[in-house]
Amino acid sequence: AYDPALTAQDQGLAAEAVRPAVAVSTPGQIIFQRGEMLTEAERDLFVAELAQWARGSETWQRWLRASGIAGACVAVTLALAGYTALFCPRVRRNASRMGGVALILALSLAVACAGTAAAPELGALTSVTPTIFVAMLIAIAYDRRAALAYAMLHGLLACIALREGVGTMAVMITGIACVVWTLKEIRDRNTLFRTSVFTSVGMGAATVVFSLIERPLVEAVVNEVLVDAGLAAGGALLIGGVTLFTLPLIERAFGVTTGMTLIDLRDPKQPLLRELQQRAPGTYNHSLNVATIAESAAEAIGGDGLLTYVGALYHDVGKMNKPEYFVENQAGGPNKHDKLSPAMSLLIVVGHVKDGVELAREFALPPRVLHFVEAHHGTTLVEFFFHRAKNQAVQAAANLLRGRDGGKDGGRDRADPRDGDDGDAYVPDEFEYRYPGPKPRTKEVAILMIADAVESASRAMADPTPGRIDALVRAIANKRLLDGQFDDCELTLRDLHAIVESVSRTVSSMYHGRVAYPEPKIEPAEQRA
């Protein structure tokens, strides 16, 4: 019969009779060698050796090692800060953007560390993929040069944290280079797909090449290399899919506008453009012409032609609220401004900028496009109504003086009313007849300012020959330059010259001469008979 108590007693006596086995490891003993299959006993001995060294090492040794790691991290962090201060003004000028970039880098590093610690067998995926994701995000949100710098430094931090070697860093550099080279602008979904495939092939190949350099060439390692290459390649494809899925969130979080969004906005079926076509067809046609002129000029200086085209399409949407007060919508009819005072006309003309900004916000246009609406006139002078107001003030002052002296002296030897000496007539100041601004902050908006003024002025020319158009473009560009309208954007004189040349060519092609075809002669009825 089974007796549990007696059985437990016998087991205890048997256990006491077993002498403990002690394995002695002498200093200098090799635990395992490169290329060998690691056994469980060797692995346990290696872990025990590390633990014993940590317990037996002196305090200064531990602190010295920690100081080296901390110093490397501080150096990389300072490099990130220095690069931001020198070459990333968009990030440097905005505290929220700086915080956002820092958060992305920290979270990606945490994911790399946590993922690799949790699943070391997937290290080829978890250690490299977060850095590639950083490169892709920064390239979309800012520019490729910033993506290259941020991702390289992030990869260096990840290698320090995970104690990875040169091979892992080389795979990261390969993936970053593939992303930066191919991800110039996202105009369609194929762009991200192409980038993902190219990066996947590059990272897979780099993993194979550097693994063959670093790892021993034995049969077991070959399978491991192929698995790691597949993981690295699959990680690149995964990052591309995640980026494509979250692209709208990325645009909203970083306040950026990708080419895909711009292509959607240039569609004539967009609700705001449809409304502009219906309510102000003349303004819509003017916007199309300006968009064509401005796009060519932007491409001539290496600017964003697509963004310029879209911004030009929407720059005058505010005119749809009072279309009949703008000459392009009057179709030869009476000018409503003839019955208004210059001050009232000024409020209507200047108000189209404010109305346009409100419409742009109502229809959720991106901030970069909204800047075209608010700044396409800058702080320029509304010359026509300013001169009309000034002439009316001068005429009113002259009539007042003529009434005082009874007209006996015929107006001779009187003070010029423009001098303001009389004090009874108010001569408006130029500041009162200027747009409220702001001035253009980008080259593309500055190009729109020139193209908008040139297109309007060229339509009023009686004989728009290429020579006269070129003189008009140069006069308008120089006037805006001397008026300080380009002070807030990085527009150089070289850029301005290229813009003038491009605008002149485009406008001249729009107004090119045509062959006069002879009209058919109609014979009298009796001759035909």
XYZ file of C-alpha atoms in Angstrom:
529
model
C 0.000 0.000 0.000
C 1.205 3.489 -0.903
C 2.344 5.496 2.159
C 2.898 9.179 1.257
C 4.718 10.048 4.514
C 7.119 7.110 4.260
C 7.752 7.884 0.583
C 8.600 11.532 1.332
C 10.939 10.403 4.116
C 12.770 8.031 1.792
C 13.085 10.775 -0.847
C 14.584 13.156 1.673
C 17.127 10.574 2.810
C 18.085 9.863 -0.815
C 18.552 13.550 -1.525
C 20.767 13.998 1.517
C 22.964 11.159 0.344
C 23.785 12.940 -2.929
C 26.955 14.972 -2.711
C 26.868 18.410 -4.469
C 28.796 18.513 -7.781
C 31.067 21.540 -8.091
C 32.542 22.559 -11.466
C 35.691 24.659 -11.189
C 36.411 27.187 -13.953
C 39.965 28.381 -13.965
C 40.937 31.945 -15.001
C 41.585 32.131 -18.722
C 39.375 29.182 -19.547
C 37.609 29.561 -22.914
C 33.849 29.282 -22.416
C 32.934 29.089 -26.126
C 34.613 29.883 -29.429
C 33.512 31.525 -32.644
C 31.749 29.117 -34.958
C 30.840 26.531 -32.298
C 27.313 25.481 -31.444
C 26.552 26.990 -28.036
C 25.359 24.428 -25.478
C 23.071 25.107 -22.545
C 25.917 24.502 -20.070
C 28.202 26.961 -21.864
C 25.473 29.539 -21.962
C 24.814 29.157 -18.202
C 28.517 29.447 -17.481
C 28.763 32.619 -19.554
C 25.814 34.213 -17.722
C 27.304 33.214 -14.359
C 30.658 34.702 -15.348
C 29.062 38.035 -16.236
C 27.148 38.084 -12.942
C 30.259 37.221 -10.962
C 32.253 39.976 -12.693
C 29.496 42.489 -11.878
C 29.548 41.441 -8.196
C 33.299 41.268 -7.894
C 34.317 44.355 -9.881
C 35.286 47.477 -8.037
C 33.086 50.565 -7.943
C 35.388 52.662 -10.098
C 35.289 50.018 -12.845
C 31.503 50.026 -12.972
C 31.337 53.809 -12.902
C 33.959 54.113 -15.595
C 32.012 51.833 -17.907
C 28.756 53.683 -17.205
C 30.521 57.007 -17.794
C 31.733 55.850 -21.181
C 28.215 54.873 -22.255
C 26.764 58.113 -20.879
C 29.463 60.154 -22.608
C 28.717 58.518 -25.961
C 24.987 59.184 -25.556
C 25.611 62.805 -24.577
C 27.895 63.273 -27.585
C 25.248 61.925 -29.973
C 22.571 64.070 -28.336
C 24.721 67.181 -28.673
C 25.320 66.310 -32.317
C 21.551 66.110 -32.844
C 21.044 69.472 -31.138
C 23.874 71.087 -33.069
C 22.591 69.840 -36.408
C 19.127 71.134 -35.575
C 20.491 74.553 -34.640
C 22.617 74.878 -37.772
C 20.668 73.225 -40.555
C 17.015 72.761 -39.485
C 15.466 76.212 -38.994
C 11.923 74.826 -39.315
C 12.536 72.646 -36.261
C 14.657 75.170 -34.367
C 12.090 77.973 -34.541
C 9.222 75.893 -33.174
C 9.397 74.395 -29.694
C 6.580 71.939 -30.413
C 8.420 70.603 -33.463
C 11.578 70.161 -31.416
C 9.602 68.246 -28.817
C 7.933 66.137 -31.499
C 11.236 65.151 -33.111
C 12.756 64.332 -29.714
C 9.706 62.219 -28.831
C 9.953 60.273 -32.094
C 13.638 59.547 -31.553
C 13.089 58.485 -27.918
C 10.111 56.236 -28.683
C 11.889 54.588 -31.610
C 14.930 53.903 -29.436
C 12.717 52.454 -26.700
C 10.960 50.186 -29.208
C 14.301 48.969 -30.545
C 15.630 48.184 -27.071
C 12.441 46.587 -25.737
C 11.827 44.542 -28.871
C 15.369 43.221 -29.065
C 15.412 42.349 -25.350
C 12.059 40.562 -25.584
C 12.879 38.610 -28.757
C 16.645 38.401 -29.374
C 16.089 35.963 -32.229
C 14.342 38.795 -34.119
C 17.178 41.250 -33.532
C 17.741 41.781 -37.257
C 14.202 43.174 -37.390
C 13.780 44.931 -34.050
C 17.162 46.649 -33.910
C 17.143 48.161 -37.415
C 13.492 48.812 -38.327
C 12.829 51.693 -35.854
C 15.751 53.669 -37.281
C 14.423 53.236 -40.830
C 11.033 54.416 -39.616
C 12.679 57.570 -38.221
C 14.315 58.224 -41.604
C 11.011 57.831 -43.429
C 9.090 60.080 -41.013
C 11.636 62.904 -41.050
C 11.959 62.731 -44.849
C 8.199 63.187 -45.185
C 7.835 65.801 -42.457
C 10.878 67.981 -43.221
C 13.500 67.141 -45.837
C 15.882 64.402 -46.893
C 19.000 66.058 -45.485
C 17.445 66.223 -42.016
C 16.258 62.619 -42.363
C 19.801 61.484 -43.182
C 21.323 63.218 -40.158
C 18.639 62.342 -37.606
C 18.400 58.695 -38.648
C 22.185 58.179 -38.707
C 22.574 59.574 -35.202
C 19.560 57.602 -33.987
C 21.081 54.433 -35.418
C 24.315 55.171 -33.571
C 22.376 55.499 -30.305
C 20.577 52.223 -30.977
C 23.872 50.413 -31.613
C 25.302 51.774 -28.352
C 22.218 50.737 -26.392
C 22.079 47.226 -27.905
C 25.867 46.715 -28.088
C 25.571 46.023 -31.792
C 28.592 45.922 -34.059
C 29.661 47.648 -37.239
C 27.614 45.250 -39.361
C 24.312 46.355 -37.835
C 25.272 49.999 -38.254
C 26.152 49.321 -41.890
C 22.728 47.764 -42.501
C 21.107 50.841 -40.928
C 23.166 53.170 -43.138
C 22.140 51.200 -46.213
C 18.447 51.416 -45.327
C 18.671 55.126 -44.503
C 20.446 55.836 -47.790
C 17.772 53.951 -49.747
C 14.982 55.929 -48.049
C 16.661 59.299 -48.507
C 17.541 58.619 -52.136
C 14.102 57.457 -53.265
C 11.701 59.411 -51.034
C 11.981 62.874 -52.577
C 8.274 63.620 -52.839
C 5.136 61.562 -52.279
C 2.874 62.263 -55.237
C 1.196 58.846 -55.334
C 1.031 55.579 -53.427
C 3.531 53.981 -55.776
C 6.215 56.276 -54.372
C 6.053 54.693 -50.915
C 5.754 51.226 -52.422
C 8.821 51.849 -54.583
C 10.780 53.179 -51.600
C 9.811 50.209 -49.448
C 10.834 47.651 -52.073
C 14.116 49.417 -52.830
C 14.942 49.714 -49.129
C 13.960 46.084 -48.530
C 16.308 44.814 -51.229
C 19.131 47.053 -50.012
C 18.828 46.048 -46.363
C 18.533 42.358 -47.198
C 21.649 42.488 -49.362
C 23.562 44.506 -46.753
C 22.649 41.990 -44.054
C 24.024 39.131 -46.133
C 27.235 40.944 -47.075
C 28.182 42.155 -43.604
C 27.096 38.928 -41.912
C 29.496 37.007 -44.146
C 32.234 39.393 -43.052
C 31.520 39.304 -39.315
C 30.229 35.767 -38.705
C 32.082 32.455 -39.058
C 31.489 30.640 -42.339
C 29.905 27.423 -41.038
C 26.795 25.641 -42.225
C 24.632 26.628 -39.271
C 25.431 30.327 -39.736
C 24.341 30.345 -43.378
C 20.741 29.587 -42.450
C 20.898 32.187 -39.710
C 22.174 34.822 -42.177
C 19.365 34.097 -44.613
C 16.773 34.358 -41.846
C 18.214 37.678 -40.660
C 18.257 39.012 -44.219
C 14.605 38.068 -44.622
C 13.730 39.766 -41.337
C 15.539 42.966 -42.330
C 13.887 43.011 -45.763
C 10.466 42.277 -44.299
C 10.926 45.053 -41.750
C 11.463 47.592 -44.521
C 8.271 46.471 -46.260
C 6.413 46.640 -42.957
C 7.592 50.201 -42.337
C 6.428 51.252 -45.806
C 2.977 49.812 -45.177
C 2.672 51.438 -41.757
C 3.758 54.812 -43.179
C 1.250 54.619 -46.023
C -1.531 53.688 -43.601
C -0.721 56.508 -41.164
C 0.179 59.162 -43.767
C -2.874 61.383 -43.065
C -2.047 61.310 -39.349
C 1.586 62.150 -40.096
C 0.558 65.157 -42.206
C -1.734 66.423 -39.477
C 0.744 65.834 -36.656
C 3.655 67.555 -38.384
C 1.648 70.140 -40.297
C 3.088 69.011 -43.641
C 1.480 68.685 -47.040
C 2.582 65.800 -49.240
C 2.316 65.648 -53.008
C -0.610 63.236 -52.732
C -2.645 65.856 -50.877
C -1.640 68.583 -53.336
C -2.673 66.461 -56.306
C -6.071 65.953 -54.686
C -6.385 69.709 -54.114
C -5.626 70.607 -57.736
C -8.590 68.554 -58.942
C -11.195 70.959 -60.430
C -13.901 68.904 -58.727
C -12.790 70.067 -55.298
C -15.785 71.781 -53.607
C -14.031 75.120 -53.130
C -12.792 75.248 -56.732
C -16.222 74.246 -58.036
C -17.792 77.069 -56.079
C -15.183 79.514 -57.396
C -15.930 78.421 -60.975
C -19.639 78.982 -60.537
C -19.603 82.264 -58.598
C -16.509 83.971 -60.074
C -15.614 82.374 -63.427
C -13.359 85.281 -64.401
C -11.347 84.902 -61.203
C -11.083 81.160 -61.765
C -9.646 81.654 -65.269
C -7.263 84.288 -63.874
C -6.139 81.786 -61.220
C -5.500 79.125 -63.855
C -3.288 81.502 -65.836
C -1.421 82.599 -62.713
C -0.928 78.966 -61.694
C 0.651 78.114 -65.044
C 2.965 81.138 -64.883
C 3.971 80.558 -61.259
C 4.570 76.815 -61.642
C 7.096 77.344 -64.442
C 8.883 80.039 -62.437
C 9.066 77.839 -59.334
C 10.585 74.975 -61.294
C 13.097 77.395 -62.846
C 14.654 78.044 -59.406
C 14.256 74.501 -58.071
C 11.179 75.293 -55.987
C 8.074 73.212 -55.391
C 6.160 73.586 -58.641
C 3.188 71.491 -57.533
C 2.732 73.456 -54.315
C 2.997 76.741 -56.240
C 0.384 75.614 -58.762
C -2.078 74.576 -56.067
C -1.488 77.749 -54.039
C -2.128 79.858 -57.142
C -5.403 78.033 -57.801
C -6.745 79.016 -54.381
C -5.097 82.406 -53.840
C -8.136 84.483 -54.907
C -10.978 82.343 -53.534
C -12.031 85.277 -51.337
C -13.268 87.139 -54.413
C -16.244 84.805 -54.756
C -18.033 86.662 -51.935
C -18.226 89.883 -54.035
C -17.218 88.826 -57.552
C -18.881 91.750 -59.325
C -16.469 94.212 -57.688
C -13.439 92.692 -59.471
C -12.781 93.590 -63.073
C -12.200 90.044 -64.375
C -15.812 89.158 -63.453
C -17.504 92.275 -64.855
C -17.526 91.141 -68.496
C -17.426 94.676 -69.868
C -20.294 95.937 -67.718
C -20.326 99.026 -65.516
C -17.721 99.215 -62.801
C -19.410 99.208 -59.404
C -16.489 101.091 -57.881
C -17.474 104.204 -59.846
C -20.317 104.736 -57.364
C -18.208 104.095 -54.268
C -15.709 106.218 -52.405
C -12.053 105.126 -52.609
C -12.120 104.166 -48.925
C -15.116 101.878 -49.439
C -13.566 100.358 -52.560
C -10.398 99.751 -50.567
C -12.310 97.790 -47.916
C -13.850 95.548 -50.581
C -10.587 94.929 -52.455
C -8.501 94.290 -49.344
C -11.309 92.219 -47.821
C -10.920 89.460 -50.399
C -7.725 88.366 -48.616
C -9.466 88.038 -45.259
C -12.453 86.316 -46.860
C -10.107 83.933 -48.645
C -8.363 82.988 -45.410
C -11.699 82.266 -43.753
C -12.810 80.111 -46.685
C -9.488 78.268 -46.688
C -9.900 77.438 -43.016
C -13.519 76.469 -43.503
C -12.558 73.995 -46.248
C -9.530 72.757 -44.223
C -6.834 73.751 -46.677
C -3.315 72.877 -45.444
C -1.308 75.672 -43.764
C 1.199 75.831 -46.629
C -1.600 76.493 -49.110
C -3.317 78.942 -46.765
C -0.154 81.074 -46.733
C -0.586 81.641 -50.475
C -4.045 83.081 -49.778
C -2.992 85.425 -46.981
C 0.333 86.634 -48.387
C -0.047 86.857 -52.176
C -0.404 90.661 -51.897
C 1.910 91.074 -48.910
C 1.769 94.686 -47.738
C 1.650 96.200 -51.221
C -0.116 99.442 -52.007
C -3.566 99.447 -53.610
C -2.336 102.047 -56.064
C -5.457 102.692 -58.133
C -7.697 103.652 -55.221
C -4.896 105.415 -53.354
C -4.294 107.746 -56.287
C -8.028 108.224 -56.752
C -8.414 109.163 -53.079
C -5.408 111.478 -53.276
C -6.720 113.219 -56.400
C -10.146 113.638 -54.843
C -8.573 115.168 -51.735
C -6.514 117.560 -53.871
C -9.560 118.531 -55.903
C -11.629 119.077 -52.760
C -8.925 121.291 -51.280
C -8.670 123.297 -54.512
C -12.428 123.826 -54.581
C -12.351 124.907 -50.942
C -9.645 127.494 -51.588
C -11.392 128.723 -54.692
C -14.568 129.242 -52.708
C -12.757 131.222 -50.005
C -11.124 133.784 -52.273
C -14.047 133.965 -54.626
C -11.903 132.927 -57.530
C -10.536 136.505 -57.971
C -6.905 135.537 -58.342
C -7.641 132.663 -60.630
C -5.923 130.327 -58.251
C -2.468 131.879 -58.657
C -0.026 132.257 -55.775
C -2.050 129.950 -53.568
C -0.451 127.214 -51.519
C -0.550 123.816 -53.138
C -3.271 121.865 -51.332
C -1.089 118.759 -51.511
C 1.252 120.399 -49.024
C -1.410 120.167 -46.370
C -0.937 123.802 -45.316
C -4.607 124.610 -45.560
C -5.530 122.049 -42.898
C -9.148 121.632 -44.051
C -8.579 118.872 -46.682
C -7.418 115.427 -45.629
C -4.860 113.826 -47.929
C -4.718 110.062 -47.254
C -1.479 108.479 -46.173
C 0.019 105.676 -48.216
C 0.024 103.361 -45.203
C -3.784 103.439 -45.067
C -4.079 101.995 -48.579
C -1.813 98.979 -48.119
C -2.777 95.334 -47.674
C -2.424 94.118 -44.079
C 0.022 91.333 -44.964
C 1.823 89.202 -43.985
C 4.676 89.307 -46.475
C 5.645 86.095 -48.285
C 7.687 83.742 -46.116
C 8.573 81.280 -48.893
C 9.972 81.613 -52.390
C 6.866 80.027 -53.865
C 4.558 82.700 -52.429
C 6.920 85.433 -53.634
C 6.702 83.930 -57.127
C 2.908 83.985 -56.886
C 2.999 87.676 -55.931
C 4.940 88.505 -59.102
C 2.901 86.199 -61.364
C -0.407 87.557 -60.039
C 0.564 91.182 -60.682
C 2.030 90.415 -64.117
C -1.003 88.448 -65.314
C -3.383 91.225 -64.280
C -1.242 93.982 -65.802
C -0.552 92.144 -69.062
C -4.286 91.675 -69.722
C -4.650 95.448 -69.673
C -1.907 95.980 -72.280
C -3.071 97.125 -75.696
C -0.203 95.524 -77.604
C 1.403 92.780 -75.473
C 4.583 92.205 -77.478
C 7.401 90.094 -75.938
C 9.550 93.186 -75.413
C 6.829 95.108 -73.630
C 5.904 92.068 -71.533
C 9.523 91.591 -70.484
C 9.795 95.254 -69.482
C 6.543 94.954 -67.521
C 7.724 91.850 -65.641
C 11.046 93.460 -64.712
C 9.339 96.649 -63.555
C 6.892 94.751 -61.326
C 9.611 92.498 -59.856
C 11.907 95.451 -59.097
C 9.036 97.392 -57.576
C 8.178 94.530 -55.213
C 11.844 94.108 -54.333
C 12.361 97.786 -53.516
C 9.099 97.814 -51.566
C 10.544 95.173 -49.219
C 8.009 92.482 -50.056
C 10.694 89.771 -50.274
C 12.405 90.596 -46.982
C 10.883 87.644 -45.099
C 11.706 84.926 -47.649
C 15.024 83.480 -48.781
C 14.799 84.872 -52.312
C 18.147 85.830 -53.833
C 18.825 88.169 -56.739
C 19.862 85.149 -58.794
C 16.495 83.544 -58.076
C 14.687 86.781 -58.918
C 16.457 86.997 -62.273
C 15.488 83.396 -63.115
C 11.890 84.082 -62.060
C 11.683 87.173 -64.277
C 13.029 85.259 -67.270
C 10.583 82.386 -66.750
C 7.545 84.622 -66.198
C 8.414 86.671 -69.302
C 8.631 83.553 -71.479
C 5.408 82.056 -70.146
C 3.352 85.242 -70.455
C 4.727 85.926 -73.937
C 3.692 82.429 -75.019
C 0.178 83.095 -73.723
C -0.114 86.245 -75.819
C 1.694 84.994 -78.915
C 0.562 86.310 -82.278
C -1.779 84.321 -84.460
C -2.128 84.054 -88.232
C -5.095 85.970 -89.624
C -6.990 83.530 -91.832
C -8.712 85.125 -94.900
C -12.464 85.238 -94.724
C -14.315 83.446 -97.551
C -15.756 85.795 -100.178
C -19.514 85.674 -100.542
C -20.624 86.302 -104.123
C -23.785 88.297 -104.803
C -26.889 86.279 -105.458
C -27.125 87.334 -109.086
C -23.547 86.233 -109.808
C -24.158 82.864 -108.206
C -27.201 82.452 -110.395
